Short mmCIF file of C-alpha atoms in Angstrom, two decimals:
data_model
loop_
_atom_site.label_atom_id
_atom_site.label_comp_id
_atom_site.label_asym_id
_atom_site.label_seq_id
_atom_site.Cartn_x
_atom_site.Cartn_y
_atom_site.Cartn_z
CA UNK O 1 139.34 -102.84 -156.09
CA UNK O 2 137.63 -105.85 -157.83
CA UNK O 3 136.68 -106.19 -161.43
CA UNK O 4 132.98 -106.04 -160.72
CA UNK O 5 133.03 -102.87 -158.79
CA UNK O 6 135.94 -101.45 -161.47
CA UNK O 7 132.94 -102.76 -164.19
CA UNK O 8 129.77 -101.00 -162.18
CA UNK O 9 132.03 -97.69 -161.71
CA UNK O 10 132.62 -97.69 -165.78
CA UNK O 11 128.82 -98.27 -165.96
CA UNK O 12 127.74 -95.48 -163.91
CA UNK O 13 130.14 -93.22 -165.57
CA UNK O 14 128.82 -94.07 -169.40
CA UNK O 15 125.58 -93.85 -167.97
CA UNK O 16 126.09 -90.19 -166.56
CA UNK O 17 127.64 -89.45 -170.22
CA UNK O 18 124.98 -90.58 -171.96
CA UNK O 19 122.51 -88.65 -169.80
CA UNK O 20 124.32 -85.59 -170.47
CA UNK O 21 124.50 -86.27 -173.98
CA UNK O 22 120.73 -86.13 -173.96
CA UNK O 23 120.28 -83.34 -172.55
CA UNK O 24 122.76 -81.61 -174.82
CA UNK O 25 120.52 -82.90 -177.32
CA UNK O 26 117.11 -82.15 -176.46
CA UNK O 27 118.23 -78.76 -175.95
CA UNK O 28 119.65 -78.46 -178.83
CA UNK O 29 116.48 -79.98 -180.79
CA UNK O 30 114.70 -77.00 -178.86
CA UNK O 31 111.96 -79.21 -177.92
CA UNK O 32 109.66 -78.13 -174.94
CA UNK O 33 107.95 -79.95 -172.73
CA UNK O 34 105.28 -81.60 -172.88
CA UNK O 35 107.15 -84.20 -175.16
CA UNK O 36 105.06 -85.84 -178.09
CA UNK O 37 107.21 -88.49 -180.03
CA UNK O 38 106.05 -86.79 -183.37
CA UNK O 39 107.32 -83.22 -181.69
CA UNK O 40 110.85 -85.14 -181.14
CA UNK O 41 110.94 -86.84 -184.58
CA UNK O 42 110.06 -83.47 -186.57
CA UNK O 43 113.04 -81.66 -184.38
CA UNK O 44 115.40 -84.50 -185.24
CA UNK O 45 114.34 -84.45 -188.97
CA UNK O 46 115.28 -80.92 -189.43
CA UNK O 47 118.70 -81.14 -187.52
CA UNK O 48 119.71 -84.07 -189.25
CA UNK O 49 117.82 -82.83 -193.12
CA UNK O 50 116.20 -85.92 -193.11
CA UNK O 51 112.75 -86.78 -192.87
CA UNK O 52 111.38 -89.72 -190.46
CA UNK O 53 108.69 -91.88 -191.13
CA UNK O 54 106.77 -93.68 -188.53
CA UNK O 55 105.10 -96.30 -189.44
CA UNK O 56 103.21 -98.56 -187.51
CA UNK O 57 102.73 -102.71 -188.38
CA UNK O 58 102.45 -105.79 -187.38
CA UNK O 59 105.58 -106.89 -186.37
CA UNK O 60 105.96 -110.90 -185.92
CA UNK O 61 106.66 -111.92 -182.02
CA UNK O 62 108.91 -113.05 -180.86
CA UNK O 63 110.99 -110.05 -183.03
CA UNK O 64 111.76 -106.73 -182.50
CA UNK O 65 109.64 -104.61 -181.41
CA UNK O 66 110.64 -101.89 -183.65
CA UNK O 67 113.28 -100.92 -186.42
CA UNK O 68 114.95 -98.32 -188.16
CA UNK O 69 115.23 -98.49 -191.68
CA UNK O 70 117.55 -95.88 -193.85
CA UNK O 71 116.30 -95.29 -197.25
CA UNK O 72 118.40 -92.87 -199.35
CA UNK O 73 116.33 -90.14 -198.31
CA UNK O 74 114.60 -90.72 -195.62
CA UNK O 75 114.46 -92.64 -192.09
CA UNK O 76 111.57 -94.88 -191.90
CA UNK O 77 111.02 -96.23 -187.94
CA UNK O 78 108.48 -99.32 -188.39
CA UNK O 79 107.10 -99.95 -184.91
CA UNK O 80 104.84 -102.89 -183.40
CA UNK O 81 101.23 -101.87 -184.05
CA UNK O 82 100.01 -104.25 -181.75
CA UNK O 83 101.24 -102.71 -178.37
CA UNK O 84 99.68 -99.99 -176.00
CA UNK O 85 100.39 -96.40 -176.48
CA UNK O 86 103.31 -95.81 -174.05
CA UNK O 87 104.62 -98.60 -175.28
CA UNK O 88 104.91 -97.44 -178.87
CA UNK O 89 106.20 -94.42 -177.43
CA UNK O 90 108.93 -95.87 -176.13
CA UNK O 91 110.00 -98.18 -178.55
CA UNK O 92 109.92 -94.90 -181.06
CA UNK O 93 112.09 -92.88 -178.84
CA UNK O 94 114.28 -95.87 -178.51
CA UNK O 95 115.06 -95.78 -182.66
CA UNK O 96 114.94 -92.22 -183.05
CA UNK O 97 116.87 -90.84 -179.51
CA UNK O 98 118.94 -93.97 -179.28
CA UNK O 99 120.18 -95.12 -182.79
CA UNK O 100 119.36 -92.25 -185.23
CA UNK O 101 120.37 -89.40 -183.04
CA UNK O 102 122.71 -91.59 -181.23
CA UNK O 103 124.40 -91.54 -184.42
CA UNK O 104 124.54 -96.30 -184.33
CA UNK O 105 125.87 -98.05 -187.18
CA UNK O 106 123.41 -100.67 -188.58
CA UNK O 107 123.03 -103.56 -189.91
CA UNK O 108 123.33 -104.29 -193.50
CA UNK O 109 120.34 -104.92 -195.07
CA UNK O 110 116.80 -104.82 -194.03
CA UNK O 111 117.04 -108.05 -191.44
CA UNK O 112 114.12 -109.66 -194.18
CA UNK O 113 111.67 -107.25 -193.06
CA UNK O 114 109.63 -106.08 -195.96
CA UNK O 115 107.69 -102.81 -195.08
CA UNK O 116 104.45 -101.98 -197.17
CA UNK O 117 105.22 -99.31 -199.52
CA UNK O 118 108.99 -99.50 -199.83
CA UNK O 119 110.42 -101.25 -202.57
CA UNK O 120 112.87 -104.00 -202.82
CA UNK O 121 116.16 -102.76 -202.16
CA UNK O 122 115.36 -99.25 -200.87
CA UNK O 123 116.43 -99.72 -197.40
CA UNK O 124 120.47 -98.99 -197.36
CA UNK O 125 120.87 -99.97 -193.80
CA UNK O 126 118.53 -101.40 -190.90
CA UNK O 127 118.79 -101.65 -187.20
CA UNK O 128 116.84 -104.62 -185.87
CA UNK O 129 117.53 -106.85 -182.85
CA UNK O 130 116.03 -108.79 -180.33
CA UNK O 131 118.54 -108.64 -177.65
CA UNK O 132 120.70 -106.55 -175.41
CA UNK O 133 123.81 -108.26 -175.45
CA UNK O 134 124.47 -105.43 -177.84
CA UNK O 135 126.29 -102.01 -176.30
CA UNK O 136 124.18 -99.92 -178.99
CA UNK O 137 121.11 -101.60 -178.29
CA UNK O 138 121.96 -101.12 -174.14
CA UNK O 139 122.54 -97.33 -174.81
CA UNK O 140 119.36 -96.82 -176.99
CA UNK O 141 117.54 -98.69 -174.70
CA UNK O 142 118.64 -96.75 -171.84
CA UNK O 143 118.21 -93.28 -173.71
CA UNK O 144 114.52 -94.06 -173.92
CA UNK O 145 113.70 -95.10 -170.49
CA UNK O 146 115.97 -91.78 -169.57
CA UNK O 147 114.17 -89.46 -171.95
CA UNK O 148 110.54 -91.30 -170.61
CA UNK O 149 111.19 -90.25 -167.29
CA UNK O 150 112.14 -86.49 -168.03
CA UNK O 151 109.27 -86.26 -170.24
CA UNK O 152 107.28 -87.40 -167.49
CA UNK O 153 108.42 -85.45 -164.72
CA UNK O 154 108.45 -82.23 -166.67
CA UNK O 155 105.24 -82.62 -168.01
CA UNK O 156 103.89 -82.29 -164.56
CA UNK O 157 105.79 -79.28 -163.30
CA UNK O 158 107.16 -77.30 -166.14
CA UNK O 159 105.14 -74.38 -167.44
CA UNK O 160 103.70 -74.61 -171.12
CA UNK O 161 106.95 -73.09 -172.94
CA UNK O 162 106.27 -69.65 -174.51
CA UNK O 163 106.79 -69.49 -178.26
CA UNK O 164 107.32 -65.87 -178.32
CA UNK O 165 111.61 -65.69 -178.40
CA UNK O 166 112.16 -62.42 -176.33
CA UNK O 167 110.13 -64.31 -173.09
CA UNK O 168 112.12 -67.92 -173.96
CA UNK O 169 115.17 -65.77 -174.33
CA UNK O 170 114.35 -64.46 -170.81
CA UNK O 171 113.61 -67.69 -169.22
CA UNK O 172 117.13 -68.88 -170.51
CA UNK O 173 119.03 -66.02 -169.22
CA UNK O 174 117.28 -65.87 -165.61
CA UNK O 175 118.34 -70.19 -165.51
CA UNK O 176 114.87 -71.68 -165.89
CA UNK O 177 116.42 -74.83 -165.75
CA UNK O 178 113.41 -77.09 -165.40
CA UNK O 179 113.70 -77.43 -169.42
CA UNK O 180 115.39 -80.61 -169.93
CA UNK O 181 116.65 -81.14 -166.23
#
């Protein structure tokens, strides 16, 4: 077998892996469909005992499109203001699905961002790069395009979730598995 089909099979495989991972997760963060990114970040806050802040700016370009900053007590995610709404969307679930919950190590430092309303030396750690030559970036990357298209999908055919438990308890038990595919 050749190194570049040895390379695509290794590929596919951490690709299924992180798609199961995600689903693991989203399950787990009990979030229904439809997905809003504020839904996600509120579930993820709570898991994790952490609150996020989104924060939208005007982020120089060429740059990053969006960062994660770790203060010591909260997350803040500082996204480009100047983008369309799915856009934002995405570059949001890429921080908060694919390096916060995706448990990345950052970068020391802020990167020389400075974010309106934090001061000097209040970010611990920030994640902010402009390339994929990165295997964290790659995976976060991919976890929002992945979580996009579920979102998508199942806001089209899944039924508005019930919040009463006993009828959620009996969608789980009869295998309503439309949830998080």
């Amino acid at each position: 077998m050749s190194d570049g089909l040895r390379a695509a099979r290794r590929e596919r495989a951490a690709d299924r892996e992180l798609e199961r991972r995600l689903r693991r997760q989203l399950r787990d963060l009990e979030v229904d469909p439809p997905l809003t990114v504020e839904a996600l970040c509120d579930a993820v806050s709570r898991k994790r005992g952490r609150e996020i802040l989104l924060r939208p700016h005007p982020l120089p370009v060429p740059g990053p499109q969006g960062l994660w900053l770790e203060t010591r007590t909260c997350d803040v995610i500082v996204y480009q203001e100047r983008t369309t709404p799915m856009h934002r969307r995405h570059i949001i679930l890429h921080e908060v699905m694919g390096h916060i919950y995706g448990a990345h190590k950052s970068d020391a430092g802020n990167g020389g961002f400075t974010v309106p309303g934090l001061n000097d030396g209040a970010v611990r750690q920030a994640l902010a790069r402009c390339a994929y030559d990165d295997d964290q970036e790659c995976e976060a990357e991919k976890a929002a395009t992945i979580v996009t298209a579920w979102a998508f999908v199942l806001d089209e055919v899944a039924p508005t979730a019930s919040g009463h438990p006993e009828l959620r308890r009996v969608h789980s038990a009869i295998g309503d598995h439309r949830g998080w595919l």
